[in-house]
Amino acid sequence: MSKKIHTEAVDSLFEAILSLKNKEECYTFFEDVCTINELLSLSQRFEVAKMLRQKKTYLEISEKTGASTATISRVNRSLTYGNDGYEMVFQRMEGKE
């Protein structure tokens, strides 16, 4: 059921993302690559992950972000059983503060 994500096309996309230098470049690139709804969905999931790390309840998260309980549950599974990608990014972001 799992689709193979390690492809040349994905590698190329990640190389493009890694070439971005600042938030403005990110806005410029992602507004071209994603629809507004796709970008808002990604940012919503990231906000949900931050709130789950802060031990917020599903109700608090849903009220603040508008995320469905299904989305919150999916993000929670990624935090619990995923590849620790969220955690890696959160630790790096905390190191900058």
CSV table of N, CA, C and O in Angstrom, one decimal:
chain,number,residue,atom,x,y,z
A,1,MET,N,0.8,-1.2,0.0
A,1,MET,CA,0.0,0.0,0.0
A,1,MET,C,0.9,1.3,0.0
A,1,MET,O,0.5,2.3,-0.6
A,2,SER,N,2.0,1.2,0.6
A,2,SER,CA,2.9,2.4,0.7
A,2,SER,C,3.5,2.6,-0.7
A,2,SER,O,4.1,1.8,-1.3
A,3,LYS,N,3.4,3.9,-1.1
A,3,LYS,CA,4.0,4.3,-2.4
A,3,LYS,C,5.4,4.6,-2.1
A,3,LYS,O,5.8,5.1,-1.1
A,4,LYS,N,6.2,4.3,-3.1
A,4,LYS,CA,7.7,4.6,-3.1
A,4,LYS,C,7.8,6.1,-3.2
A,4,LYS,O,7.5,6.7,-4.3
A,5,ILE,N,8.4,6.8,-2.2
A,5,ILE,CA,8.6,8.2,-2.4
A,5,ILE,C,10.0,8.6,-2.7
A,5,ILE,O,10.3,9.7,-3.2
A,6,HIS,N,11.0,7.7,-2.6
A,6,HIS,CA,12.4,8.0,-3.0
A,6,HIS,C,12.5,7.8,-4.5
A,6,HIS,O,12.9,6.7,-5.0
A,7,THR,N,12.2,8.8,-5.2
A,7,THR,CA,12.3,8.8,-6.6
A,7,THR,C,13.1,10.0,-7.1
A,7,THR,O,13.4,10.9,-6.3
A,8,GLU,N,13.5,10.0,-8.3
A,8,GLU,CA,14.3,11.1,-8.9
A,8,GLU,C,13.5,12.4,-8.8
A,8,GLU,O,14.1,13.5,-8.6
A,9,ALA,N,12.2,12.3,-9.1
A,9,ALA,CA,11.4,13.5,-9.1
A,9,ALA,C,11.3,14.1,-7.7
A,9,ALA,O,11.4,15.3,-7.5
A,10,VAL,N,11.2,13.3,-6.7
A,10,VAL,CA,11.1,13.8,-5.3
A,10,VAL,C,12.5,14.3,-4.9
A,10,VAL,O,12.6,15.4,-4.3
A,11,ASP,N,13.5,13.6,-5.3
A,11,ASP,CA,14.9,14.1,-5.0
A,11,ASP,C,15.1,15.5,-5.6
A,11,ASP,O,15.6,16.4,-5.0
A,12,SER,N,14.6,15.7,-6.9
A,12,SER,CA,14.7,17.0,-7.6
A,12,SER,C,13.9,18.1,-6.8
A,12,SER,O,14.4,19.2,-6.7
A,13,LEU,N,12.7,17.7,-6.4
A,13,LEU,CA,11.9,18.7,-5.6
A,13,LEU,C,12.6,19.1,-4.3
A,13,LEU,O,12.7,20.3,-4.0
A,14,PHE,N,13.1,18.1,-3.6
A,14,PHE,CA,13.8,18.4,-2.4
A,14,PHE,C,15.1,19.3,-2.6
A,14,PHE,O,15.4,20.2,-1.8
A,15,GLU,N,15.8,19.0,-3.7
A,15,GLU,CA,16.9,19.9,-4.0
A,15,GLU,C,16.5,21.3,-4.3
A,15,GLU,O,17.2,22.2,-3.9
A,16,ALA,N,15.4,21.5,-5.0
A,16,ALA,CA,14.8,22.8,-5.2
A,16,ALA,C,14.5,23.5,-3.9
A,16,ALA,O,14.9,24.7,-3.7
A,17,ILE,N,13.9,22.8,-3.0
A,17,ILE,CA,13.5,23.3,-1.7
A,17,ILE,C,14.8,23.7,-0.9
A,17,ILE,O,14.8,24.8,-0.3
A,18,LEU,N,15.7,22.9,-0.9
A,18,LEU,CA,17.0,23.1,-0.2
A,18,LEU,C,17.7,24.3,-0.8
A,18,LEU,O,18.6,25.0,-0.1
A,19,SER,N,17.5,24.7,-2.0
A,19,SER,CA,18.1,25.9,-2.6
A,19,SER,C,17.5,27.2,-2.2
A,19,SER,O,18.1,28.2,-2.4
A,20,LEU,N,16.3,27.1,-1.6
A,20,LEU,CA,15.7,28.4,-1.2
A,20,LEU,C,16.5,29.0,0.0
A,20,LEU,O,16.9,28.3,0.9
A,21,LYS,N,16.6,30.3,0.0
A,21,LYS,CA,17.4,31.0,0.9
A,21,LYS,C,16.7,31.7,2.1
A,21,LYS,O,17.3,32.0,3.1
A,22,ASN,N,15.4,32.0,1.9
A,22,ASN,CA,14.7,32.8,2.9
A,22,ASN,C,13.2,32.6,2.8
A,22,ASN,O,12.7,31.9,1.8
A,23,LYS,N,12.4,33.1,3.7
A,23,LYS,CA,11.0,32.9,3.7
A,23,LYS,C,10.3,33.5,2.4
A,23,LYS,O,9.4,32.9,1.9
A,24,GLU,N,10.8,34.6,1.9
A,24,GLU,CA,10.2,35.2,0.7
A,24,GLU,C,10.4,34.3,-0.5
A,24,GLU,O,9.5,34.1,-1.3
A,25,GLU,N,11.6,33.7,-0.6
A,25,GLU,CA,11.8,32.7,-1.7
A,25,GLU,C,10.9,31.5,-1.5
A,25,GLU,O,10.4,31.0,-2.5
A,26,CYS,N,10.7,31.1,-0.2
A,26,CYS,CA,9.7,30.0,0.0
A,26,CYS,C,8.3,30.4,-0.4
A,26,CYS,O,7.7,29.5,-1.1
A,27,TYR,N,7.9,31.6,-0.1
A,27,TYR,CA,6.6,32.0,-0.5
A,27,TYR,C,6.5,32.0,-2.0
A,27,TYR,O,5.5,31.5,-2.6
A,28,THR,N,7.5,32.5,-2.7
A,28,THR,CA,7.5,32.6,-4.2
A,28,THR,C,7.4,31.2,-4.8
A,28,THR,O,6.6,31.0,-5.7
A,29,PHE,N,8.2,30.3,-4.3
A,29,PHE,CA,8.3,28.9,-4.9
A,29,PHE,C,7.0,28.2,-4.5
A,29,PHE,O,6.4,27.6,-5.4
A,30,PHE,N,6.6,28.1,-3.3
A,30,PHE,CA,5.5,27.3,-2.9
A,30,PHE,C,4.2,27.8,-3.4
A,30,PHE,O,3.2,27.0,-3.7
A,31,GLU,N,4.0,29.1,-3.7
A,31,GLU,CA,2.8,29.6,-4.3
A,31,GLU,C,2.7,29.2,-5.7
A,31,GLU,O,1.6,29.0,-6.3
A,32,ASP,N,3.8,28.9,-6.4
A,32,ASP,CA,3.8,28.3,-7.7
A,32,ASP,C,3.6,26.8,-7.7
A,32,ASP,O,2.9,26.3,-8.6
A,33,VAL,N,4.2,26.1,-6.8
A,33,VAL,CA,4.2,24.7,-6.7
A,33,VAL,C,2.9,24.1,-6.2
A,33,VAL,O,2.4,23.1,-6.6
A,34,CYS,N,2.3,24.8,-5.2
A,34,CYS,CA,1.1,24.3,-4.5
A,34,CYS,C,-0.1,25.2,-4.7
A,34,CYS,O,0.1,26.4,-5.0
A,35,THR,N,-1.2,24.6,-4.6
A,35,THR,CA,-2.4,25.4,-4.5
A,35,THR,C,-2.5,26.1,-3.1
A,35,THR,O,-1.8,25.6,-2.2
A,36,ILE,N,-3.2,27.1,-3.0
A,36,ILE,CA,-3.4,27.8,-1.7
A,36,ILE,C,-3.9,26.8,-0.7
A,36,ILE,O,-3.3,26.7,0.4
A,37,ASN,N,-4.8,25.9,-1.0
A,37,ASN,CA,-5.4,25.0,-0.1
A,37,ASN,C,-4.4,23.9,0.3
A,37,ASN,O,-4.3,23.5,1.5
A,38,GLU,N,-3.5,23.5,-0.6
A,38,GLU,CA,-2.5,22.5,-0.3
A,38,GLU,C,-1.5,23.1,0.7
A,38,GLU,O,-1.1,22.5,1.7
A,39,LEU,N,-1.1,24.4,0.5
A,39,LEU,CA,-0.2,25.0,1.4
A,39,LEU,C,-0.8,25.3,2.7
A,39,LEU,O,-0.1,25.0,3.8
A,40,LEU,N,-2.0,25.7,2.8
A,40,LEU,CA,-2.7,25.9,4.0
A,40,LEU,C,-2.9,24.5,4.8
A,40,LEU,O,-2.8,24.5,6.0
A,41,SER,N,-3.1,23.5,4.1
A,41,SER,CA,-3.2,22.1,4.7
A,41,SER,C,-1.9,21.7,5.3
A,41,SER,O,-1.9,21.2,6.5
A,42,LEU,N,-0.8,21.9,4.6
A,42,LEU,CA,0.5,21.6,5.2
A,42,LEU,C,0.8,22.4,6.4
A,42,LEU,O,1.3,21.9,7.4
A,43,SER,N,0.5,23.7,6.4
A,43,SER,CA,0.8,24.6,7.5
A,43,SER,C,-0.1,24.2,8.7
A,43,SER,O,0.3,24.3,9.8
A,44,GLN,N,-1.4,23.8,8.4
A,44,GLN,CA,-2.3,23.4,9.4
A,44,GLN,C,-1.7,22.1,10.1
A,44,GLN,O,-1.7,22.1,11.4
A,45,ARG,N,-1.3,21.2,9.4
A,45,ARG,CA,-0.7,19.9,10.0
A,45,ARG,C,0.5,20.2,10.9
A,45,ARG,O,0.7,19.7,11.9
A,46,PHE,N,1.3,21.2,10.4
A,46,PHE,CA,2.5,21.6,11.2
A,46,PHE,C,2.1,22.2,12.5
A,46,PHE,O,2.6,21.9,13.6
A,47,GLU,N,1.1,23.1,12.4
A,47,GLU,CA,0.5,23.7,13.6
A,47,GLU,C,-0.1,22.7,14.6
A,47,GLU,O,0.1,22.7,15.8
A,48,VAL,N,-0.8,21.7,14.0
A,48,VAL,CA,-1.4,20.6,14.8
A,48,VAL,C,-0.2,19.9,15.6
A,48,VAL,O,-0.3,19.6,16.8
A,49,ALA,N,0.8,19.6,14.8
A,49,ALA,CA,2.0,18.8,15.4
A,49,ALA,C,2.6,19.6,16.6
A,49,ALA,O,2.9,19.1,17.6
A,50,LYS,N,2.7,21.0,16.4
A,50,LYS,CA,3.3,21.8,17.5
A,50,LYS,C,2.4,21.7,18.7
A,50,LYS,O,2.9,21.6,19.8
A,51,MET,N,1.1,21.8,18.5
A,51,MET,CA,0.1,21.8,19.6
A,51,MET,C,0.1,20.4,20.3
A,51,MET,O,0.0,20.4,21.5
A,52,LEU,N,0.2,19.4,19.5
A,52,LEU,CA,0.2,18.0,20.1
A,52,LEU,C,1.5,17.9,21.0
A,52,LEU,O,1.4,17.3,22.1
A,53,ARG,N,2.6,18.4,20.6
A,53,ARG,CA,3.8,18.4,21.4
A,53,ARG,C,3.6,19.1,22.7
A,53,ARG,O,4.3,18.8,23.7
A,54,GLN,N,2.8,20.2,22.6
A,54,GLN,CA,2.5,21.0,23.8
A,54,GLN,C,1.4,20.3,24.7
A,54,GLN,O,1.0,20.9,25.7
A,55,LYS,N,1.0,19.1,24.3
A,55,LYS,CA,0.0,18.3,25.1
A,55,LYS,C,-1.4,19.0,25.1
A,55,LYS,O,-2.1,18.8,26.0
A,56,LYS,N,-1.7,19.7,24.0
A,56,LYS,CA,-3.0,20.3,23.9
A,56,LYS,C,-4.0,19.2,23.6
A,56,LYS,O,-3.6,18.2,23.0
A,57,THR,N,-5.3,19.4,23.9
A,57,THR,CA,-6.3,18.4,23.6
A,57,THR,C,-6.7,18.5,22.2
A,57,THR,O,-6.6,19.5,21.6
A,58,TYR,N,-7.4,17.4,21.7
A,58,TYR,CA,-7.9,17.5,20.3
A,58,TYR,C,-8.9,18.6,20.2
A,58,TYR,O,-8.9,19.3,19.2
A,59,LEU,N,-9.7,18.9,21.2
A,59,LEU,CA,-10.7,19.9,21.2
A,59,LEU,C,-10.0,21.3,21.0
A,59,LEU,O,-10.4,22.1,20.2
A,60,GLU,N,-9.0,21.5,21.9
A,60,GLU,CA,-8.2,22.8,21.8
A,60,GLU,C,-7.6,23.0,20.4
A,60,GLU,O,-7.7,24.1,19.8
A,61,ILE,N,-7.0,21.9,19.9
A,61,ILE,CA,-6.4,22.0,18.6
A,61,ILE,C,-7.4,22.3,17.5
A,61,ILE,O,-7.1,23.1,16.6
A,62,SER,N,-8.5,21.5,17.5
A,62,SER,CA,-9.5,21.7,16.5
A,62,SER,C,-10.1,23.1,16.5
A,62,SER,O,-10.3,23.8,15.5
A,63,GLU,N,-10.3,23.7,17.7
A,63,GLU,CA,-10.8,25.0,17.9
A,63,GLU,C,-9.9,26.1,17.3
A,63,GLU,O,-10.3,27.0,16.7
A,64,LYS,N,-8.6,25.9,17.6
A,64,LYS,CA,-7.6,26.9,17.2
A,64,LYS,C,-7.2,26.8,15.7
A,64,LYS,O,-7.1,27.8,15.1
A,65,THR,N,-7.1,25.6,15.2
A,65,THR,CA,-6.6,25.4,13.9
A,65,THR,C,-7.7,25.1,12.8
A,65,THR,O,-7.5,25.2,11.6
A,66,GLY,N,-8.9,24.6,13.3
A,66,GLY,CA,-9.9,24.2,12.4
A,66,GLY,C,-9.7,22.8,11.8
A,66,GLY,O,-10.5,22.4,11.0
A,67,ALA,N,-8.7,22.1,12.3
A,67,ALA,CA,-8.4,20.8,11.8
A,67,ALA,C,-9.4,19.8,12.3
A,67,ALA,O,-9.9,19.9,13.5
A,68,SER,N,-9.8,18.8,11.5
A,68,SER,CA,-10.7,17.8,11.9
A,68,SER,C,-10.0,16.8,12.8
A,68,SER,O,-8.8,16.8,12.9
A,69,THR,N,-10.8,16.0,13.6
A,69,THR,CA,-10.2,15.1,14.5
A,69,THR,C,-9.4,14.0,13.7
A,69,THR,O,-8.4,13.5,14.1
A,70,ALA,N,-9.8,13.7,12.4
A,70,ALA,CA,-9.1,12.8,11.6
A,70,ALA,C,-7.7,13.3,11.2
A,70,ALA,O,-6.7,12.6,11.3
A,71,THR,N,-7.6,14.6,10.9
A,71,THR,CA,-6.3,15.2,10.6
A,71,THR,C,-5.4,15.2,11.9
A,71,THR,O,-4.3,14.9,11.8
A,72,ILE,N,-6.0,15.6,13.0
A,72,ILE,CA,-5.2,15.6,14.3
A,72,ILE,C,-4.7,14.2,14.6
A,72,ILE,O,-3.6,14.0,14.9
A,73,SER,N,-5.6,13.2,14.4
A,73,SER,CA,-5.2,11.8,14.7
A,73,SER,C,-4.1,11.4,13.7
A,73,SER,O,-3.1,10.7,14.1
A,74,ARG,N,-4.2,11.7,12.4
A,74,ARG,CA,-3.1,11.4,11.5
A,74,ARG,C,-1.8,12.0,11.8
A,74,ARG,O,-0.8,11.3,11.8
A,75,VAL,N,-1.8,13.3,12.3
A,75,VAL,CA,-0.6,13.9,12.7
A,75,VAL,C,0.0,13.3,13.9
A,75,VAL,O,1.2,13.0,14.1
A,76,ASN,N,-0.9,12.9,14.9
A,76,ASN,CA,-0.5,12.3,16.1
A,76,ASN,C,0.2,10.9,15.8
A,76,ASN,O,1.2,10.6,16.4
A,77,ARG,N,-0.4,10.2,14.8
A,77,ARG,CA,0.3,8.9,14.5
A,77,ARG,C,1.7,9.2,13.9
A,77,ARG,O,2.6,8.4,14.2
A,78,SER,N,1.8,10.2,13.1
A,78,SER,CA,3.1,10.5,12.6
A,78,SER,C,4.1,10.9,13.7
A,78,SER,O,5.3,10.5,13.7
A,79,LEU,N,3.6,11.6,14.7
A,79,LEU,CA,4.5,12.0,15.8
A,79,LEU,C,4.9,10.8,16.6
A,79,LEU,O,6.0,10.7,17.1
A,80,THR,N,4.0,9.8,16.8
A,80,THR,CA,4.2,8.7,17.6
A,80,THR,C,4.9,7.6,16.9
A,80,THR,O,5.9,7.0,17.4
A,81,TYR,N,4.5,7.3,15.6
A,81,TYR,CA,5.1,6.1,14.9
A,81,TYR,C,5.8,6.5,13.7
A,81,TYR,O,6.3,5.6,13.0
A,82,GLY,N,6.0,7.8,13.4
A,82,GLY,CA,6.7,8.2,12.1
A,82,GLY,C,8.2,8.1,12.2
A,82,GLY,O,8.8,7.4,13.0
A,83,ASN,N,8.8,8.9,11.3
A,83,ASN,CA,10.2,8.9,11.2
A,83,ASN,C,10.9,9.9,12.0
A,83,ASN,O,12.1,10.2,11.8
A,84,ASP,N,10.2,10.6,12.9
A,84,ASP,CA,10.8,11.6,13.7
A,84,ASP,C,11.1,12.9,13.0
A,84,ASP,O,12.0,13.7,13.4
A,85,GLY,N,10.5,13.1,11.8
A,85,GLY,CA,10.8,14.3,11.0
A,85,GLY,C,10.3,15.5,11.7
A,85,GLY,O,11.0,16.6,11.7
A,86,TYR,N,9.1,15.5,12.3
A,86,TYR,CA,8.6,16.6,13.0
A,86,TYR,C,9.6,17.0,14.1
A,86,TYR,O,9.9,18.1,14.3
A,87,GLU,N,9.9,16.0,14.9
A,87,GLU,CA,10.8,16.2,16.1
A,87,GLU,C,12.1,16.8,15.7
A,87,GLU,O,12.6,17.7,16.3
A,88,MET,N,12.7,16.3,14.6
A,88,MET,CA,14.0,16.9,14.1
A,88,MET,C,13.8,18.4,13.8
A,88,MET,O,14.7,19.2,14.2
A,89,VAL,N,12.8,18.7,13.1
A,89,VAL,CA,12.6,20.1,12.7
A,89,VAL,C,12.3,21.0,14.0
A,89,VAL,O,12.8,22.1,14.1
A,90,PHE,N,11.5,20.5,14.9
A,90,PHE,CA,11.1,21.2,16.1
A,90,PHE,C,12.4,21.5,16.9
A,90,PHE,O,12.6,22.6,17.4
A,91,GLN,N,13.2,20.5,17.1
A,91,GLN,CA,14.5,20.7,17.8
A,91,GLN,C,15.4,21.7,17.2
A,91,GLN,O,16.0,22.6,17.8
A,92,ARG,N,15.5,21.7,15.8
A,92,ARG,CA,16.3,22.7,15.1
A,92,ARG,C,15.7,24.1,15.3
A,92,ARG,O,16.5,25.0,15.5
A,93,MET,N,14.4,24.2,15.2
A,93,MET,CA,13.8,25.5,15.4
A,93,MET,C,13.9,26.0,16.8
A,93,MET,O,14.2,27.2,17.0
A,94,GLU,N,13.9,25.2,17.8
A,94,GLU,CA,14.0,25.6,19.2
A,94,GLU,C,15.5,26.0,19.4
A,94,GLU,O,15.7,26.9,20.2
A,95,GLY,N,16.4,25.4,18.7
A,95,GLY,CA,17.8,25.8,18.8
A,95,GLY,C,18.1,27.2,18.3
A,95,GLY,O,19.1,27.8,18.7
A,96,LYS,N,17.3,27.7,17.4
A,96,LYS,CA,17.4,29.0,16.8
A,96,LYS,C,16.9,30.1,17.7
A,96,LYS,O,17.2,31.3,17.5
A,97,GLU,N,15.9,29.7,18.6
A,97,GLU,CA,15.3,30.8,19.4
A,97,GLU,C,16.1,31.3,20.5
A,97,GLU,O,17.1,30.7,21.0
